[in-house]
DNA sequence: ACCTGAACACCGTTCAAGT
DNA sequence: ACCTGAACACCGTTCAAGT
């Protein structure tokens, strides 16, 4: 946890399915007039202000006080830019050295940290969802996660699937969080209160809607409406995560640790 | 299973967060010159041919032999059209009457059927991911799924999360399937063999890549590369599904059925 | 009642031309 | 070596005008 380099070996050569980027001509001078990094930075600024649908090459250029065509000297396409943003978001992600005694805790930390990064920029989950972490920069993270699963004692075919499952869960959950925020923003002051979209008001309205359903037709939805709406997103995230962790734990050879959260005494 | 109406009560009134659609002026005449349905149909045709990125209002209009602006008499926006496609894809979805003895089987059937529908049109998972099933037409399905979980005996706070978790898994899995297909299509004949993207060749190349990694740095990735690539998508889908089902089962009051797949003898 | 045509304000990407 | 300006082929959406 306090050792960022632990479990993260050197990046591998580029994989054959990676979009090849034009090799940097040479090392950037002290204060570059425009660089790949500055373009990515500006793109994040535009993303946070306008959302993914408002993120255009022209907007990024405008943010940098430059013509659109100037961007294409540093970035080969918009897709390339999005991939750079995805890679930069997860760059320097701390991965733990696998500890069989604490594997569930480690996966929990990993998932929470991933969600936190996705939440740090608007619509980032939508960008993440469109990419696969098998790039040179991100492969060490995949390796470390697999290490945690295998060291814990999970069968290989389960461990191979677990990484995907967890990543999909994180992306999907944050994506949905963002959708509710967008909805709440559009719902209240149209464009005025876009800063703090009243999520509580949205939740209340949803709950009213569920409560207004014909009781005979939607008994379960009515009964659970409180739970589906109330409660922080953090709690809901942890519950889904726990379901997955318990499912994984059920594949451990030791039956004692199968259906319990804290396998401290082994 | 053979009774489509079972467990699917009448649709509720429109929820407050649904985009309001202009009310249909009146019932469509015998052979409509252009209708909401025909627009949606044409949109599916364009989607399958060009993918989501190539799905434009102009393309849909062209498919119908009509001007772009003509579409806006039947569909209020492109977003509206996408929502109609999403709703139509899952319309008439068969939901089972909840049976506590077979809840896992029922969830499995639901998930497989959902994946099948998503696979029936190109890029459909991307569209599905961007929507929430709380529309009037889809709410009965959510209700039925919650019914299965609650009747099985799952605690309410688990049941409330389970539906989301399963849906996210289905969407996310199929989304990734589509990404590999796109990659394989781009990778082989650029635009020639777009019909049958050689997925096997892609898998082989991926496996070669993993095998070429420095063994010291990526031991787990190397060890699992076979499992992560080989094996049909169907099997991989079922494994992830099984992990979730086992996790859910671990919350059942009866410990006997906690970590087993077939709780026949209760 | 239903569709057309033209327009508006945008896109991503390319490329000759400037400095 | 790095950026500009203009152009190309597109977008979603609106609206007066036709029939």
Coordinates of C-alpha atoms (C1' of nucleotides) in Angstrom, one line a residue:
Chain A
X1 CA 0.0 0.0 0.0
X2 CA 2.8 2.4 0.9
X3 CA 5.1 0.9 -1.8
X4 CA 3.9 2.0 -5.2
X5 CA 6.5 -0.1 -7.0
X6 CA 5.6 -3.4 -5.3
X7 CA 4.1 -5.9 -7.8
X8 CA 4.3 -3.5 -10.7
X9 CA 7.1 -4.7 -13.0
X10 CA 8.4 -2.9 -16.1
X11 CA 6.0 -2.3 -18.9
X12 CA 6.0 -4.8 -21.8
X13 CA 6.6 -4.0 -25.5
X14 CA 3.5 -2.7 -27.3
X15 CA 0.9 -5.4 -28.1
X16 CA 0.0 -6.0 -31.8
X17 CA -3.6 -4.7 -31.3
X18 CA -2.5 -1.4 -29.9
X19 CA -3.0 1.5 -32.3
X20 CA 0.6 2.5 -33.1
X21 CA 1.4 6.1 -32.2
X22 CA 4.0 8.1 -34.1
X23 CA 7.2 7.9 -32.2
X24 CA 8.1 11.1 -30.4
X25 CA 10.7 13.0 -32.5
X26 CA 12.9 13.6 -29.5
X27 CA 12.9 14.6 -25.9
X28 CA 10.7 17.6 -25.3
X29 CA 12.6 20.9 -24.6
X30 CA 12.4 22.6 -21.1
X31 CA 9.2 24.5 -21.8
X32 CA 7.4 22.9 -24.8
X33 CA 5.2 25.2 -26.8
X34 CA 2.7 22.4 -27.2
X35 CA 3.1 18.7 -26.2
X36 CA 1.2 15.5 -26.0
X37 CA 0.9 16.1 -22.3
X38 CA -0.5 19.6 -22.6
X39 CA -3.1 18.4 -25.1
X40 CA -4.2 15.6 -22.7
X41 CA -4.4 18.1 -19.9
X42 CA -6.5 20.5 -21.9
X43 CA -8.7 17.6 -22.9
X44 CA -9.4 16.8 -19.2
X45 CA -10.3 20.4 -18.6
X46 CA -12.8 20.4 -21.5
X47 CA -14.1 17.0 -20.4
X48 CA -14.9 18.3 -16.9
X49 CA -16.5 21.4 -18.2
X50 CA -18.5 20.1 -21.1
X51 CA -18.7 16.3 -20.6
X52 CA -17.7 13.7 -23.1
X53 CA -20.4 14.7 -25.7
X54 CA -18.9 18.3 -25.6
X55 CA -15.3 17.1 -25.9
X56 CA -14.3 18.0 -29.4
X57 CA -10.9 18.6 -30.9
X58 CA -11.9 22.1 -31.6
X59 CA -12.8 22.7 -28.0
X60 CA -9.4 21.3 -26.9
X61 CA -7.6 23.5 -29.4
X62 CA -9.6 26.5 -28.1
X63 CA -8.6 25.7 -24.6
X64 CA -4.9 25.8 -25.6
X65 CA -5.4 28.9 -27.8
X66 CA -4.3 27.1 -30.9
X67 CA -5.8 25.9 -34.2
X68 CA -7.4 22.5 -34.4
X69 CA -4.9 21.2 -37.0
X70 CA -2.1 22.0 -34.6
X71 CA -3.3 19.2 -32.3
X72 CA -2.7 16.5 -34.9
X73 CA 1.1 17.1 -34.7
X74 CA 0.9 15.7 -31.1
X75 CA -2.0 13.3 -31.2
X76 CA -2.8 11.1 -34.2
X77 CA -6.6 11.2 -33.8
X78 CA -9.4 11.8 -31.3
X79 CA -9.5 8.1 -30.5
X80 CA -5.8 8.3 -29.7
X81 CA -6.4 11.2 -27.4
X82 CA -9.1 9.3 -25.5
X83 CA -6.8 6.4 -25.1
X84 CA -4.1 8.7 -23.7
X85 CA -6.7 10.0 -21.2
X86 CA -7.7 6.5 -20.2
X87 CA -4.1 5.5 -19.7
X88 CA -3.1 8.6 -17.8
X89 CA -6.1 8.2 -15.5
X90 CA -4.9 4.9 -14.3
X91 CA -1.2 5.6 -14.5
X92 CA 0.7 5.2 -11.2
X93 CA -2.0 3.1 -9.7
X94 CA -0.7 1.5 -6.5
X95 CA -0.9 -2.3 -6.6
X96 CA -0.3 -4.3 -3.5
X97 CA 2.0 -7.3 -3.2
X98 CA -0.4 -10.2 -3.1
X99 CA -1.1 -11.4 0.4
X100 CA -3.3 -14.6 0.7
X101 CA -4.4 -13.6 4.1
X102 CA -5.9 -10.3 3.0
X103 CA -6.9 -10.9 -0.6
X104 CA -10.5 -9.8 -0.2
X105 CA -9.3 -6.6 1.5
X106 CA -6.8 -6.0 -1.3
X107 CA -9.5 -6.5 -4.0
X108 CA -11.8 -4.1 -2.1
X109 CA -9.0 -1.5 -1.9
X110 CA -8.3 -1.9 -5.6
X111 CA -12.0 -1.5 -6.6
X112 CA -12.5 1.5 -4.3
X113 CA -9.4 3.2 -5.6
X114 CA -10.5 2.5 -9.2
X115 CA -13.9 4.0 -8.6
X116 CA -12.3 7.0 -7.0
X117 CA -10.2 7.7 -10.1
X118 CA -13.1 7.3 -12.4
X119 CA -15.1 9.8 -10.3
X120 CA -12.3 12.3 -10.5
X121 CA -13.3 13.3 -14.0
X122 CA -16.7 13.7 -15.5
X123 CA -17.9 10.9 -17.9
X124 CA -14.6 9.1 -17.3
X125 CA -16.4 5.7 -16.8
X126 CA -17.8 6.0 -20.4
X127 CA -14.2 6.5 -21.7
X128 CA -12.9 3.6 -19.5
X129 CA -15.7 1.3 -20.6
X130 CA -14.6 1.7 -24.2
X131 CA -11.0 0.6 -23.6
X132 CA -9.3 -2.6 -22.6
X133 CA -6.4 -2.5 -20.1
X134 CA -4.1 -4.6 -22.2
X135 CA -1.9 -1.7 -23.1
X136 CA 1.8 -1.7 -22.2
X137 CA 1.2 0.8 -19.4
X138 CA -1.7 -0.9 -17.8
X139 CA -0.7 -4.6 -18.2
X140 CA 1.3 -4.5 -14.9
X141 CA -2.0 -3.7 -13.1
X142 CA -3.8 -6.6 -14.6
X143 CA -0.8 -8.8 -13.7
X144 CA -1.0 -7.7 -10.0
X145 CA -4.7 -8.3 -9.8
X146 CA -4.3 -11.8 -11.2
X147 CA -1.5 -12.3 -8.7
X148 CA -3.9 -11.5 -5.8
X149 CA -6.5 -14.0 -7.1
X150 CA -4.1 -16.8 -7.8
X151 CA -2.1 -16.4 -4.7
X152 CA -5.3 -16.5 -2.7
X153 CA -5.8 -20.0 -4.1
X154 CA -8.6 -19.4 -6.6
X155 CA -8.8 -21.9 -9.5
X156 CA -7.2 -20.6 -12.7
X157 CA -10.4 -20.4 -14.7
X158 CA -12.0 -18.4 -12.0
X159 CA -9.0 -16.1 -11.5
X160 CA -8.9 -15.5 -15.3
X161 CA -12.5 -14.3 -15.2
X162 CA -12.4 -12.4 -11.9
X163 CA -10.3 -9.5 -13.2
X164 CA -12.7 -8.8 -16.0
X165 CA -15.7 -9.1 -13.7
X166 CA -14.4 -6.7 -11.1
X167 CA -13.3 -4.1 -13.7
X168 CA -16.7 -4.3 -15.5
X169 CA -18.4 -3.8 -12.2
X170 CA -16.4 -0.7 -11.3
X171 CA -16.9 0.8 -14.8
X172 CA -20.6 0.0 -14.9
X173 CA -21.3 1.2 -11.4
X174 CA -19.6 4.6 -12.0
X175 CA -21.2 4.9 -15.4
X176 CA -24.6 4.6 -13.8
X177 CA -23.7 7.1 -11.1
X178 CA -22.8 9.6 -13.8
X179 CA -26.1 9.0 -15.6
X180 CA -28.1 9.8 -12.5
X181 CA -26.0 13.0 -12.0
X182 CA -26.6 14.0 -15.6
X183 CA -30.3 13.3 -15.2
X184 CA -30.5 15.3 -12.0
X185 CA -28.6 18.2 -13.6
X186 CA -30.9 18.3 -16.7
X187 CA -33.9 17.9 -14.4
X188 CA -33.3 20.8 -12.1
X189 CA -32.2 24.2 -13.3
X190 CA -31.6 23.1 -16.9
X191 CA -28.2 24.7 -17.1
X192 CA -28.1 26.8 -14.0
X193 CA -27.3 24.4 -11.2
X194 CA -25.1 22.2 -13.2
X195 CA -22.4 22.4 -10.6
X196 CA -24.3 20.7 -7.8
X197 CA -26.9 18.5 -9.4
X198 CA -29.5 17.9 -6.6
X199 CA -29.2 14.2 -6.3
X200 CA -31.2 14.1 -3.2
X201 CA -34.2 15.7 -4.9
X202 CA -33.9 13.2 -7.8
X203 CA -33.9 10.3 -5.3
X204 CA -37.0 11.7 -3.6
X205 CA -38.8 12.0 -6.9
X206 CA -37.8 8.5 -7.9
X207 CA -39.0 7.1 -4.6
X208 CA -42.3 8.9 -5.0
X209 CA -42.7 7.4 -8.4
X210 CA -42.1 3.9 -7.1
X211 CA -44.5 4.5 -4.3
X212 CA -47.1 5.7 -6.7
X213 CA -47.0 2.4 -8.7
X214 CA -50.1 0.1 -8.5
X215 CA -49.3 -2.0 -5.4
X216 CA -50.7 -5.1 -7.0
X217 CA -48.5 -4.9 -10.0
X218 CA -45.2 -3.9 -8.5
X219 CA -45.0 -5.1 -4.9
X220 CA -41.3 -5.9 -4.9
X221 CA -40.3 -2.7 -6.6
X222 CA -42.4 -0.8 -4.0
X223 CA -40.9 -2.8 -1.2
X224 CA -37.3 -2.2 -2.3
X225 CA -37.6 1.4 -3.6
X226 CA -36.3 2.7 -0.3
X227 CA -33.1 0.6 -0.5
X228 CA -32.6 1.2 -4.2
X229 CA -32.6 5.0 -3.8
X230 CA -31.7 5.7 -0.2
X231 CA -28.3 5.0 1.1
X232 CA -25.1 6.5 -0.2
X233 CA -23.5 5.3 -3.5
X234 CA -20.5 4.2 -1.4
X235 CA -22.6 1.7 0.5
X236 CA -24.3 0.4 -2.7
X237 CA -20.9 0.0 -4.3
X238 CA -19.6 -2.0 -1.4
X239 CA -22.6 -4.3 -1.4
X240 CA -22.2 -5.3 -5.0
X241 CA -18.5 -5.7 -4.5
X242 CA -19.2 -7.9 -1.5
X243 CA -21.5 -10.1 -3.6
X244 CA -18.7 -10.7 -6.1
X245 CA -16.1 -11.3 -3.4
X246 CA -18.3 -13.9 -1.7
X247 CA -18.8 -15.6 -5.0
X248 CA -15.1 -15.7 -5.6
X249 CA -14.5 -17.0 -2.1
X250 CA -16.8 -19.9 -2.7
X251 CA -14.3 -21.3 -5.1
X252 CA -11.5 -21.5 -2.5
X253 CA -10.5 -25.0 -1.5
X254 CA -10.9 -24.3 2.2
X255 CA -14.7 -24.5 2.9
X256 CA -14.4 -22.5 6.1
X257 CA -13.6 -19.3 4.3
X258 CA -16.2 -19.9 1.6
X259 CA -19.2 -17.8 2.7
X260 CA -17.7 -15.5 5.2
X261 CA -16.3 -12.0 4.9
X262 CA -13.4 -12.0 7.4
X263 CA -11.3 -15.2 7.1
X264 CA -8.9 -14.0 9.8
X265 CA -8.4 -17.3 11.7
X266 CA -7.1 -19.8 9.3
Chain B
X1 CA -41.1 -20.1 -19.5
X2 CA -43.9 -20.9 -21.9
X3 CA -46.1 -18.2 -20.5
X4 CA -44.8 -14.8 -21.6
X5 CA -47.4 -13.0 -19.6
X6 CA -46.6 -14.6 -16.2
X7 CA -45.1 -12.1 -13.8
X8 CA -45.3 -9.2 -16.2
X9 CA -48.1 -6.9 -15.1
X10 CA -49.4 -3.9 -17.0
X11 CA -46.9 -1.1 -17.6
X12 CA -47.0 1.8 -15.1
X13 CA -47.5 5.5 -16.0
X14 CA -44.4 7.3 -17.4
X15 CA -41.9 8.2 -14.7
X16 CA -40.9 11.8 -14.1
X17 CA -37.3 11.3 -15.4
X18 CA -38.4 9.8 -18.8
X19 CA -38.0 12.2 -21.7
X20 CA -41.5 13.0 -22.6
X21 CA -42.4 12.0 -26.1
X22 CA -45.0 14.0 -28.2
X23 CA -48.3 12.0 -27.9
X24 CA -49.1 10.2 -31.1
X25 CA -51.7 12.3 -33.0
X26 CA -53.9 9.2 -33.5
X27 CA -53.8 5.5 -34.4
X28 CA -51.6 4.9 -37.5
X29 CA -53.6 4.1 -40.7
X30 CA -53.4 0.6 -42.4
X31 CA -50.2 1.3 -44.3
X32 CA -48.5 4.3 -42.8
X33 CA -46.3 6.3 -45.2
X34 CA -43.8 6.7 -42.3
X35 CA -44.1 5.8 -38.7
X36 CA -42.2 5.6 -35.5
X37 CA -41.9 1.9 -36.0
X38 CA -40.5 2.2 -39.5
X39 CA -38.0 4.7 -38.4
X40 CA -36.8 2.4 -35.6
X41 CA -36.7 -0.5 -38.0
X42 CA -34.5 1.5 -40.4
X43 CA -32.3 2.5 -37.6
X44 CA -31.6 -1.1 -36.7
X45 CA -30.8 -1.8 -40.4
X46 CA -28.3 1.1 -40.4
X47 CA -26.9 0.0 -37.0
X48 CA -26.1 -3.5 -38.2
X49 CA -24.5 -2.2 -41.4
X50 CA -22.5 0.8 -40.1
X51 CA -22.3 0.3 -36.3
X52 CA -23.3 2.9 -33.7
X53 CA -20.7 5.4 -34.8
X54 CA -22.1 5.3 -38.3
X55 CA -25.7 5.6 -37.2
X56 CA -26.8 9.1 -38.1
X57 CA -30.2 10.6 -38.7
X58 CA -29.2 11.2 -42.3
X59 CA -28.3 7.6 -42.8
X60 CA -31.6 6.5 -41.3
X61 CA -33.5 9.0 -43.6
X62 CA -31.5 7.7 -46.6
X63 CA -32.5 4.1 -45.7
X64 CA -36.2 5.2 -45.8
X65 CA -35.8 7.2 -49.0
X66 CA -36.8 10.4 -47.2
X67 CA -35.3 13.7 -46.0
X68 CA -33.7 14.0 -42.6
X69 CA -36.2 16.5 -41.4
X70 CA -39.0 14.1 -42.1
X71 CA -37.8 11.9 -39.2
X72 CA -38.4 14.6 -36.7
X73 CA -42.1 14.3 -37.2
X74 CA -42.0 10.8 -35.7
X75 CA -39.0 10.9 -33.4
X76 CA -38.2 13.9 -31.2
X77 CA -34.4 13.5 -31.3
X78 CA -31.6 11.0 -31.9
X79 CA -31.6 10.3 -28.2
X80 CA -35.3 9.5 -28.4
X81 CA -34.6 7.1 -31.3
X82 CA -31.9 5.3 -29.4
X83 CA -34.2 5.0 -26.4
X84 CA -36.9 3.5 -28.7
X85 CA -34.3 1.0 -30.0
X86 CA -33.3 0.1 -26.5
X87 CA -36.9 -0.4 -25.4
X88 CA -37.8 -2.4 -28.5
X89 CA -34.9 -4.7 -28.1
X90 CA -36.1 -5.9 -24.7
X91 CA -39.8 -5.7 -25.4
X92 CA -41.7 -8.9 -25.0
X93 CA -38.9 -10.4 -22.9
X94 CA -40.2 -13.5 -21.2
X95 CA -40.1 -13.4 -17.4
X96 CA -40.6 -16.4 -15.3
X97 CA -43.0 -16.7 -12.4
X98 CA -40.6 -16.7 -9.4
X99 CA -39.8 -20.2 -8.1
X100 CA -37.7 -20.4 -5.0
X101 CA -36.5 -23.9 -5.8
X102 CA -35.1 -22.8 -9.2
X103 CA -34.1 -19.2 -8.6
X104 CA -30.5 -19.7 -9.8
X105 CA -31.7 -21.4 -13.0
X106 CA -34.1 -18.6 -13.6
X107 CA -31.5 -15.9 -13.2
X108 CA -29.2 -17.9 -15.5
X109 CA -31.9 -18.1 -18.1
X110 CA -32.6 -14.4 -17.8
X111 CA -29.0 -13.4 -18.2
X112 CA -28.4 -15.7 -21.2
X113 CA -31.5 -14.4 -22.9
X114 CA -30.4 -10.9 -22.3
X115 CA -27.0 -11.5 -23.8
X116 CA -28.6 -13.2 -26.8
X117 CA -30.8 -10.1 -27.5
X118 CA -27.8 -7.8 -27.1
X119 CA -25.9 -9.9 -29.6
X120 CA -28.7 -9.8 -32.1
X121 CA -27.7 -6.3 -33.2
X122 CA -24.3 -4.7 -33.6
X123 CA -23.1 -2.3 -30.9
X124 CA -26.4 -2.9 -29.0
X125 CA -24.6 -3.3 -25.7
X126 CA -23.2 0.2 -26.0
X127 CA -26.8 1.5 -26.5
X128 CA -28.1 -0.6 -23.6
X129 CA -25.3 0.6 -21.3
X130 CA -26.4 4.2 -21.8
X131 CA -29.9 3.5 -20.6
X132 CA -31.7 2.6 -17.4
X133 CA -34.5 0.1 -17.5
X134 CA -36.9 2.3 -15.4
X135 CA -39.1 3.1 -18.3
X136 CA -42.8 2.2 -18.3
X137 CA -42.2 -0.6 -20.8
X138 CA -39.3 -2.2 -19.0
X139 CA -40.3 -1.8 -15.3
X140 CA -42.2 -5.1 -15.3
X141 CA -39.0 -6.9 -16.1
X142 CA -37.2 -5.3 -13.2
X143 CA -40.1 -6.2 -11.0
X144 CA -40.0 -9.8 -12.1
X145 CA -36.3 -10.1 -11.5
X146 CA -36.6 -8.6 -8.0
X147 CA -39.4 -11.1 -7.4
X148 CA -37.1 -13.9 -8.2
X149 CA -34.5 -12.7 -5.8
X150 CA -36.8 -11.9 -2.9
X151 CA -38.9 -15.0 -3.3
X152 CA -35.6 -17.0 -3.1
X153 CA -35.1 -15.5 0.3
X154 CA -32.3 -13.0 -0.3
X155 CA -32.2 -10.1 2.1
X156 CA -33.8 -6.9 0.8
X157 CA -30.6 -4.9 0.6
X158 CA -28.9 -7.7 -1.4
X159 CA -31.9 -8.2 -3.7
X160 CA -32.1 -4.4 -4.4
X161 CA -28.5 -4.5 -5.6
X162 CA -28.6 -7.9 -7.4
X163 CA -30.6 -6.7 -10.4
X164 CA -28.2 -3.9 -11.1
X165 CA -25.2 -6.2 -10.7
X166 CA -26.6 -8.8 -13.2
X167 CA -27.6 -6.2 -15.7
X168 CA -24.3 -4.4 -15.6
X169 CA -22.5 -7.7 -16.0
X170 CA -24.6 -8.7 -19.1
X171 CA -24.1 -5.3 -20.7
X172 CA -20.4 -5.1 -19.9
X173 CA -19.6 -8.6 -21.1
X174 CA -21.4 -8.1 -24.4
X175 CA -19.8 -4.7 -24.8
X176 CA -16.4 -6.3 -24.5
X177 CA -17.3 -9.1 -26.9
X178 CA -18.2 -6.4 -29.5
X179 CA -14.9 -4.6 -28.9
X180 CA -12.9 -7.7 -29.7
X181 CA -15.0 -8.2 -32.8
X182 CA -14.3 -4.7 -34.0
X183 CA -10.7 -5.0 -33.3
X184 CA -10.5 -8.3 -35.2
X185 CA -12.4 -6.7 -38.1
X186 CA -10.1 -3.7 -38.3
X187 CA -7.1 -5.9 -37.9
X188 CA -7.7 -8.3 -40.7
X189 CA -8.8 -7.1 -44.1
X190 CA -9.3 -3.5 -43.0
X191 CA -12.8 -3.4 -44.6
X192 CA -12.9 -6.5 -46.7
X193 CA -13.6 -9.3 -44.2
X194 CA -15.9 -7.2 -42.0
X195 CA -18.6 -9.8 -42.3
X196 CA -16.7 -12.6 -40.5
X197 CA -14.0 -11.0 -38.4
X198 CA -11.5 -13.7 -37.7
X199 CA -11.8 -13.9 -33.9
X200 CA -9.7 -17.1 -33.7
X201 CA -6.8 -15.4 -35.4
X202 CA -7.1 -12.5 -33.0
X203 CA -7.1 -14.9 -30.1
X204 CA -4.0 -16.6 -31.3
X205 CA -2.2 -13.3 -31.8
X206 CA -3.1 -12.3 -28.2
X207 CA -1.9 -15.5 -26.8
X208 CA 1.4 -15.2 -28.7
X209 CA 1.7 -11.7 -27.2
X210 CA 1.1 -12.9 -23.7
X211 CA 3.5 -15.8 -24.2
X212 CA 6.2 -13.3 -25.4
X213 CA 6.1 -11.3 -22.2
X214 CA 9.1 -11.4 -19.9
X215 CA 8.3 -14.5 -17.7
X216 CA 9.8 -12.9 -14.6
X217 CA 7.6 -9.8 -14.9
X218 CA 4.3 -11.4 -15.9
X219 CA 4.1 -14.9 -14.6
X220 CA 0.4 -14.9 -13.8
X221 CA -0.7 -13.3 -17.1
X222 CA 1.4 -15.9 -18.9
X223 CA -0.1 -18.7 -16.9
X224 CA -3.7 -17.6 -17.5
X225 CA -3.3 -16.4 -21.1
X226 CA -4.7 -19.7 -22.4
X227 CA -7.8 -19.4 -20.2
X228 CA -8.4 -15.8 -20.9
X229 CA -8.3 -16.3 -24.7
X230 CA -9.2 -19.9 -25.4
X231 CA -12.7 -21.2 -24.6
X232 CA -15.9 -19.9 -26.1
X233 CA -17.4 -16.6 -25.0
X234 CA -20.4 -18.7 -23.8
X235 CA -18.3 -20.5 -21.3
X236 CA -16.7 -17.3 -20.1
X237 CA -20.0 -15.7 -19.7
X238 CA -21.4 -18.6 -17.6
X239 CA -18.4 -18.5 -15.3
X240 CA -18.8 -14.9 -14.5
X241 CA -22.5 -15.4 -14.0
X242 CA -21.8 -18.3 -11.7
X243 CA -19.5 -16.2 -9.5
X244 CA -22.3 -13.7 -9.0
X245 CA -24.9 -16.4 -8.4
X246 CA -22.7 -18.0 -5.7
X247 CA -22.1 -14.7 -4.1
X248 CA -25.9 -14.1 -4.0
X249 CA -26.5 -17.6 -2.7
X250 CA -24.1 -17.0 0.2
X251 CA -26.7 -14.5 1.6
X252 CA -29.4 -17.1 1.8
X253 CA -30.5 -18.0 5.4
X254 CA -30.0 -21.8 4.7
X255 CA -26.3 -22.5 4.9
X256 CA -26.6 -25.8 2.9
X257 CA -27.5 -24.0 -0.3
X258 CA -24.8 -21.3 0.2
X259 CA -21.9 -22.5 -1.9
X260 CA -23.5 -25.0 -4.2
X261 CA -24.9 -24.8 -7.6
X262 CA -27.8 -27.2 -7.5
X263 CA -29.8 -26.9 -4.3
X264 CA -32.3 -29.5 -5.4
X265 CA -32.9 -31.3 -2.1
X266 CA -34.2 -28.7 0.4
Chain C
dA1 C1' -51.2 16.1 -42.5
dC2 C1' -47.0 15.1 -44.0
dC3 C1' -42.8 15.9 -46.3
dT4 C1' -39.0 19.0 -48.7
dG5 C1' -35.1 22.3 -49.0
dA6 C1' -32.3 25.2 -47.1
dA7 C1' -30.0 26.9 -43.5
dC8 C1' -27.4 27.1 -38.8
dA9 C1' -23.9 25.8 -35.9
dC10 C1' -21.3 22.4 -35.3
dC11 C1' -18.0 17.9 -36.2
dG12 C1' -12.9 15.0 -37.4
dT13 C1' -9.3 15.1 -40.5
dT14 C1' -6.1 16.7 -44.2
dC15 C1' -2.8 19.5 -46.4
dA16 C1' -0.7 23.3 -48.7
dA17 C1' 1.1 27.4 -47.1
dG18 C1' 3.4 30.4 -44.0
dT19 C1' 7.3 31.7 -40.5
Chain D
dA1 C1' 10.0 22.4 -36.7
dC2 C1' 5.8 24.0 -35.6
dC3 C1' 1.7 26.2 -36.5
dT4 C1' -2.2 28.6 -39.5
dG5 C1' -6.0 28.8 -42.9
dA6 C1' -8.9 26.8 -45.7
dA7 C1' -11.2 23.1 -47.3
dC8 C1' -13.7 18.4 -47.4
dA9 C1' -17.2 15.5 -46.0
dC10 C1' -19.8 14.9 -42.6
dC11 C1' -23.1 15.8 -38.2
dG12 C1' -28.1 17.1 -35.2
dT13 C1' -31.8 20.2 -35.4
dT14 C1' -35.0 23.9 -36.9
dC15 C1' -38.3 26.0 -39.8
dA16 C1' -40.5 28.3 -43.6
dA17 C1' -42.4 26.6 -47.6
dG18 C1' -44.7 23.4 -50.5
dT19 C1' -48.5 19.8 -51.7

